Coordinates of C-alpha atoms and ligand atoms in Angstrom, one line a residue:
M1 CA 129.2 79.3 91.6
L2 CA 125.4 79.2 91.3
E3 CA 125.1 76.3 93.8
T4 CA 127.3 78.2 96.3
I5 CA 125.0 81.2 96.1
F6 CA 121.8 79.1 96.3
R7 CA 123.3 77.4 99.4
K8 CA 124.0 80.8 101.1
C9 CA 120.5 82.0 100.3
H10 CA 119.0 78.8 101.7
R11 CA 121.0 79.1 104.9
G12 CA 120.1 82.8 105.2
N13 CA 123.8 83.7 105.0
Q14 CA 124.7 87.1 103.7
I15 CA 125.8 87.2 100.1
S16 CA 127.9 89.8 98.3
F17 CA 126.8 92.6 96.1
E18 CA 128.8 91.0 93.3
E19 CA 127.1 87.6 93.8
I20 CA 123.7 89.2 93.2
V21 CA 125.0 91.0 90.1
Y22 CA 126.3 87.6 89.0
L23 CA 122.8 86.0 89.3
L24 CA 121.1 88.9 87.5
S25 CA 123.6 88.9 84.7
R26 CA 123.3 85.2 83.6
T27 CA 122.4 84.8 80.0
D28 CA 122.9 81.1 79.5
E29 CA 119.6 79.4 79.2
S30 CA 120.4 76.5 81.4
E31 CA 121.8 78.7 84.1
I32 CA 118.7 80.9 84.0
E33 CA 116.5 77.8 84.3
R34 CA 118.5 76.7 87.3
I35 CA 117.9 80.1 89.0
F36 CA 114.2 80.0 88.2
A37 CA 114.0 76.4 89.5
A38 CA 115.8 77.5 92.8
A39 CA 113.3 80.3 93.1
R40 CA 110.3 78.0 92.6
K41 CA 111.8 75.6 95.3
V42 CA 112.0 78.5 97.8
R43 CA 108.4 79.5 97.0
Q44 CA 107.2 76.0 97.4
A45 CA 109.0 75.7 100.8
V46 CA 107.4 78.9 102.1
F47 CA 104.0 79.1 100.4
G48 CA 103.4 75.6 99.1
N49 CA 101.6 75.6 95.8
K50 CA 99.2 78.4 96.7
V51 CA 99.0 81.8 94.9
F52 CA 97.0 84.8 95.9
L53 CA 94.7 86.8 93.6
Y54 CA 94.5 90.6 93.5
S55 CA 92.3 93.1 91.7
F56 CA 92.1 96.9 91.9
V57 CA 89.7 99.7 91.6
Y58 CA 91.3 102.7 89.9
F59 CA 88.9 105.2 91.3
S60 CA 90.6 108.5 90.4
T61 CA 92.8 109.2 87.4
Y62 CA 93.5 112.8 88.4
C63 CA 97.1 113.4 89.3
Q64 CA 99.2 116.4 90.4
N65 CA 102.4 114.8 89.2
S66 CA 104.4 114.6 86.0
C67 CA 106.1 111.2 86.2
T68 CA 107.8 110.9 82.8
F69 CA 106.9 107.1 82.4
C70 CA 103.2 107.4 83.3
Y71 CA 100.1 107.6 81.2
F72 CA 98.2 109.5 84.0
R73 CA 100.8 112.3 84.4
K74 CA 98.9 115.6 84.6
E75 CA 100.2 116.9 81.2
N76 CA 98.9 113.9 79.2
P77 CA 95.8 115.1 77.3
N78 CA 95.1 111.5 76.2
S79 CA 94.5 110.2 79.7
P80 CA 90.8 110.0 80.6
R81 CA 90.0 111.8 83.9
Y82 CA 87.4 110.6 86.2
R83 CA 86.6 110.2 89.9
K84 CA 84.3 107.3 90.9
T85 CA 81.8 108.0 93.6
L86 CA 82.0 106.1 96.9
Q87 CA 79.0 104.0 95.9
E88 CA 80.6 103.1 92.5
V89 CA 83.8 102.0 94.2
V90 CA 81.8 99.9 96.7
D91 CA 79.7 98.3 93.9
I92 CA 82.9 97.4 91.9
A93 CA 84.6 96.0 95.0
V94 CA 81.6 93.8 95.8
E95 CA 81.7 92.5 92.2
L96 CA 85.4 91.8 92.5
K97 CA 84.8 89.9 95.7
K98 CA 82.2 87.7 94.0
S99 CA 84.7 87.0 91.2
G100 CA 87.0 85.4 93.8
V101 CA 89.8 87.8 94.5
H102 CA 91.6 87.9 97.9
L103 CA 92.5 91.6 98.0
I104 CA 91.2 94.9 96.6
D105 CA 93.8 97.5 95.8
L106 CA 92.2 101.0 96.0
T107 CA 94.2 103.0 93.6
T108 CA 94.3 106.7 92.5
G109 CA 96.7 109.1 90.9
D110 CA 98.3 111.5 93.3
D111 CA 95.0 113.3 93.5
T112 CA 94.9 116.3 95.9
F113 CA 91.1 115.7 96.2
Y114 CA 92.1 112.8 98.4
T115 CA 95.7 113.5 99.6
E116 CA 94.7 116.9 101.0
H117 CA 91.4 115.6 102.3
P118 CA 92.4 112.1 103.5
K119 CA 89.1 111.7 105.4
R120 CA 87.5 111.2 101.9
L121 CA 89.9 108.4 101.2
A122 CA 89.4 106.9 104.7
S123 CA 85.7 106.7 104.2
I124 CA 86.1 104.8 100.9
V125 CA 88.5 102.4 102.6
K126 CA 86.1 101.8 105.5
A127 CA 83.1 101.3 103.2
V128 CA 84.9 98.8 101.0
K129 CA 86.2 97.0 104.0
D130 CA 82.8 96.9 105.7
E131 CA 81.0 95.7 102.5
T132 CA 83.5 93.1 101.3
G133 CA 85.5 92.0 104.5
L134 CA 88.5 91.5 102.1
S135 CA 92.0 92.7 102.8
I136 CA 92.6 96.2 101.5
M137 CA 95.6 97.8 99.9
V138 CA 95.6 101.6 99.4
S139 CA 97.7 103.2 96.6
P140 CA 96.9 106.9 96.7
G141 CA 100.4 108.5 96.3
V142 CA 102.1 110.2 99.1
L143 CA 100.0 110.8 102.3
D144 CA 101.1 112.8 105.3
E145 CA 101.2 111.2 108.8
H146 CA 97.6 112.2 109.5
G147 CA 96.4 110.7 106.3
L148 CA 98.2 107.4 106.9
E149 CA 96.8 107.2 110.4
L150 CA 93.3 107.7 109.0
I151 CA 93.5 105.0 106.4
E152 CA 95.1 102.6 108.9
R153 CA 92.2 103.2 111.3
A154 CA 89.7 102.8 108.5
G155 CA 90.9 99.3 107.8
A156 CA 93.8 99.5 105.3
D157 CA 96.1 96.4 105.6
W158 CA 98.6 97.6 103.0
Y159 CA 100.1 100.9 101.9
A160 CA 101.6 100.7 98.4
L161 CA 103.9 103.4 97.1
Y162 CA 106.4 102.7 94.5
Q163 CA 109.8 104.3 94.3
E164 CA 110.4 102.7 90.9
T165 CA 114.2 103.2 91.4
H166 CA 116.4 103.9 94.3
Q167 CA 119.1 105.5 92.2
L168 CA 118.7 109.2 92.9
T169 CA 119.6 110.6 89.5
L170 CA 117.2 108.2 87.7
F171 CA 114.5 108.9 90.3
D172 CA 114.8 112.7 89.5
Q173 CA 114.3 111.8 85.8
L174 CA 111.4 109.5 86.4
R175 CA 109.5 111.3 89.2
Q176 CA 110.2 114.9 88.1
G177 CA 109.9 117.5 90.9
Q178 CA 109.1 114.9 93.6
S179 CA 111.0 114.2 96.8
Y180 CA 112.7 110.9 97.1
E181 CA 112.9 111.2 100.9
K182 CA 109.2 112.2 101.3
R183 CA 108.1 109.0 99.6
M184 CA 110.4 106.8 101.7
F185 CA 109.3 108.6 104.9
A186 CA 105.6 107.9 104.1
K187 CA 106.4 104.2 103.7
R188 CA 108.4 104.0 106.9
Y189 CA 105.7 105.8 108.8
A190 CA 103.0 103.5 107.5
R191 CA 105.0 100.5 108.3
D192 CA 105.5 101.8 111.9
L193 CA 101.8 102.2 112.2
G194 CA 101.4 98.5 111.5
M195 CA 100.5 98.5 107.8
L196 CA 102.2 96.2 105.4
I197 CA 104.2 97.9 102.7
E198 CA 104.4 97.3 99.0
E199 CA 107.5 98.7 97.2
G200 CA 107.9 98.7 93.4
L201 CA 110.8 98.7 90.9
L202 CA 110.5 99.5 87.3
T203 CA 113.1 98.1 84.9
G204 CA 114.0 98.8 81.3
I205 CA 114.2 102.5 81.9
G206 CA 118.0 102.9 81.9
D207 CA 118.5 101.1 85.2
T208 CA 121.8 99.2 85.6
L209 CA 122.4 95.8 87.2
E210 CA 124.0 97.7 90.2
D211 CA 120.9 99.9 90.4
R212 CA 118.7 96.8 90.7
V213 CA 120.8 95.3 93.5
H214 CA 120.8 98.6 95.3
S215 CA 117.0 98.6 95.0
F216 CA 116.8 95.1 96.5
R217 CA 118.9 96.4 99.4
E218 CA 116.6 99.4 100.0
M219 CA 113.5 97.2 99.8
K220 CA 115.0 95.0 102.5
K221 CA 115.9 97.9 104.7
L222 CA 112.3 99.2 104.3
G223 CA 110.9 95.8 105.4
A224 CA 108.5 95.7 102.4
M225 CA 106.4 92.6 102.5
Q226 CA 105.3 92.8 98.9
I227 CA 107.8 93.8 96.2
R228 CA 106.8 94.2 92.6
T229 CA 108.9 94.6 89.5
M230 CA 107.6 95.6 86.1
T231 CA 109.0 96.2 82.7
F232 CA 108.7 99.8 81.5
V233 CA 106.2 100.0 78.6
P234 CA 106.2 103.3 76.7
Q235 CA 102.9 105.1 77.3
E236 CA 101.1 107.2 74.7
G237 CA 101.5 110.9 75.7
A238 CA 104.3 110.3 78.2
P239 CA 107.8 111.6 77.4
F240 CA 110.1 108.9 78.7
E241 CA 111.1 106.5 76.0
G242 CA 113.4 104.3 78.1
V243 CA 116.1 102.4 76.3
G244 CA 114.0 100.6 73.7
N245 CA 112.1 97.4 74.1
Q246 CA 114.6 94.8 75.4
G247 CA 111.9 92.3 76.3
Y248 CA 111.0 91.1 79.7
Q249 CA 114.1 89.2 80.8
N250 CA 115.2 91.8 83.4
E251 CA 111.8 91.6 85.0
L252 CA 111.9 87.8 85.1
M253 CA 115.4 87.8 86.6
N254 CA 114.4 90.3 89.2
I255 CA 111.4 88.1 90.2
A256 CA 113.6 85.1 90.6
V257 CA 116.4 86.8 92.4
M258 CA 114.0 88.6 94.7
R259 CA 112.4 85.3 95.6
L260 CA 115.9 83.9 96.5
L261 CA 116.7 87.0 98.6
F262 CA 113.2 87.5 100.1
P263 CA 111.8 84.0 100.6
D264 CA 108.7 85.0 102.6
V265 CA 107.5 88.1 100.8
L266 CA 104.8 88.4 98.2
I267 CA 105.9 88.9 94.6
P268 CA 103.3 89.8 91.9
A269 CA 103.1 88.4 88.4
S270 CA 101.4 91.3 86.7
L271 CA 98.9 90.7 83.9
D272 CA 99.2 94.4 83.0
I273 CA 102.4 93.9 81.0
E274 CA 101.7 91.1 78.6
G275 CA 98.3 89.8 79.6
L276 CA 97.5 86.1 80.2
G277 CA 100.3 85.1 77.8
G278 CA 102.9 86.5 80.1
L279 CA 101.6 84.9 83.3
E280 CA 103.3 81.4 83.1
K281 CA 106.8 82.7 82.8
R282 CA 106.4 85.1 85.7
L283 CA 105.0 82.3 87.9
M284 CA 107.8 80.0 86.7
A285 CA 110.3 82.7 87.9
G286 CA 108.9 82.5 91.4
A287 CA 106.0 85.0 91.7
N288 CA 103.1 84.1 94.0
I289 CA 100.5 86.8 93.4
V290 CA 98.4 87.1 90.2
T291 CA 97.3 90.7 89.6
S292 CA 95.1 92.2 88.3
I293 CA 92.1 89.9 88.0
I294 CA 89.4 91.9 86.1
P295 CA 85.9 90.5 85.4
P296 CA 84.9 90.9 81.7
R297 CA 82.1 93.3 82.4
K298 CA 81.4 96.4 80.3
G299 CA 82.8 99.4 82.1
F300 CA 85.3 97.5 84.2
A301 CA 88.2 98.1 81.8
G302 CA 88.3 101.7 83.3
V303 CA 89.7 100.3 86.5
A304 CA 92.8 98.9 84.8
N305 CA 95.9 100.5 83.6
C306 CA 96.1 98.1 80.7
K307 CA 93.3 96.5 78.7
Y308 CA 95.1 93.2 77.8
D309 CA 92.8 90.2 77.7
I310 CA 90.0 91.9 79.7
D311 CA 87.2 91.8 77.2
E312 CA 88.0 88.2 76.3
G313 CA 87.4 87.1 79.8
C314 CA 91.0 85.8 80.2
R315 CA 91.7 87.9 83.3
T316 CA 89.2 86.2 85.5
V317 CA 89.8 83.6 88.2
A318 CA 88.5 80.9 85.8
G319 CA 90.6 82.3 82.9
I320 CA 93.9 81.8 84.7
Q321 CA 93.2 78.2 85.9
N322 CA 94.9 76.4 83.0
T323 CA 98.1 78.5 83.5
L324 CA 98.1 77.8 87.2
K325 CA 97.7 74.1 86.5
K326 CA 100.6 74.1 84.1
C327 CA 102.7 75.7 86.8
N328 CA 101.5 73.1 89.4
L329 CA 99.9 76.0 91.4
E330 CA 96.4 76.7 92.6
N331 CA 94.6 79.7 94.1
A332 CA 94.5 80.0 97.8
T333 CA 91.2 80.7 99.6
A334 CA 90.3 84.2 100.8
Q335 CA 90.6 82.8 104.4
E336 CA 94.2 81.6 103.7
Y337 CA 95.1 85.1 102.4
S338 CA 93.5 86.9 105.3
R339 CA 95.3 84.6 107.7
W340 CA 98.6 85.3 106.0
V341 CA 98.0 89.1 106.3
A342 CA 96.9 88.9 109.9
D343 CA 99.9 86.7 110.9
R344 CA 102.3 88.9 109.0
R345 CA 101.0 92.1 110.7
T346 CA 101.3 90.4 114.1
I347 CA 104.8 89.2 113.5
D348 CA 105.9 92.6 112.2
K349 CA 104.4 94.4 115.2
H350 CA 106.4 92.2 117.6
A351 CA 109.6 91.7 115.6
A352 CA 110.0 95.3 114.6
R353 CA 110.6 94.6 111.0
K354 CA 112.2 98.1 110.7
C355 CA 115.3 96.3 112.0
A356 CA 115.2 93.8 109.1
G357 CA 118.9 94.4 108.4
D358 CA 120.7 93.6 105.2
F359 CA 121.3 90.4 103.3
I360 CA 124.3 91.8 101.5
R361 CA 127.8 91.5 102.9
G362 CA 130.1 94.5 102.9
Ligands
SF4_401 S1 103.0 107.3 88.5 FE1 101.4 107.9 89.9 S2 102.1 109.9 90.7 FE2 103.3 109.5 88.8 S3 102.1 110.6 87.2 FE3 101.4 108.4 87.3 S4 99.6 108.4 88.6 FE4 100.7 110.3 89.0

């Protein structure tokens, strides 16, 4: 059965909903290893042994929303609140460039200081682009059409906005009071402007196997070029407790199956979940982005969601090299990453990725 599914994926044939559920639900160690090995083979065929390195600047922790899984929800008194100045953001971005990352992700909570005044956001995007010349991802929450146009003109290559689930009842529980359709619309609009889209999926929050397959399908329809999956980790001061800690296997299976279904997209291995100790297994499941690289400088921890391994210096480009070597991988150059982004944006412009279609039969 596994070989038949791998063959279909390899040939780009449609596979059934049930076949994807079958892949995700394997528990036998040797079958899981065969799925991971198939995912690595696909990654090797498309990206060779190169991985890309990301970092981010979390420059505003204010948020108007109340997502039940999130530390930065407006009701959480434990969350530190700050807005970094434009100069502070640029200085951090320049440091990150020197550290060897390929992309800067400019991240905020859903902060009306920016979402209702997107010119402020656009000027930060432009300044960071001008000073670093790196590819820029912007993750500011939901922007309207005007805001998206401004950040695209300012130099944003990516717009990241995570749905976390595409199951409507669960969405309402996780993103209380927010519009599912408004989030999806913003991503489609940004994609049609020519930006690349990152979509995200949280697991371990009561999501079923079928919900996960449904999400893969929605990600495909969206034409997302980067898809991340992360395990829910309970946050101090946030109400959602999920279904208890079931480990990270769902996340690893998601990575591997996404690699089989989406051979040419970028899939992050996040250091925010388990730190450096969790990097190898995510790369061995088929991921090809390491995020987030954080230099061990005093004061930089504030840019990260999670402090794992930052102070020890393990989350630097040097700090991940042994793990990359063990996985027979190496970091790409900044030029290779910029070329990938430029090529991808050109292909999408001409191929109208919005017609990406469906890989699932029926
Ligand atoms: S997930 Fe984003 S929008 Fe939701 S509370 Fe957290 S920072 Fe705000």
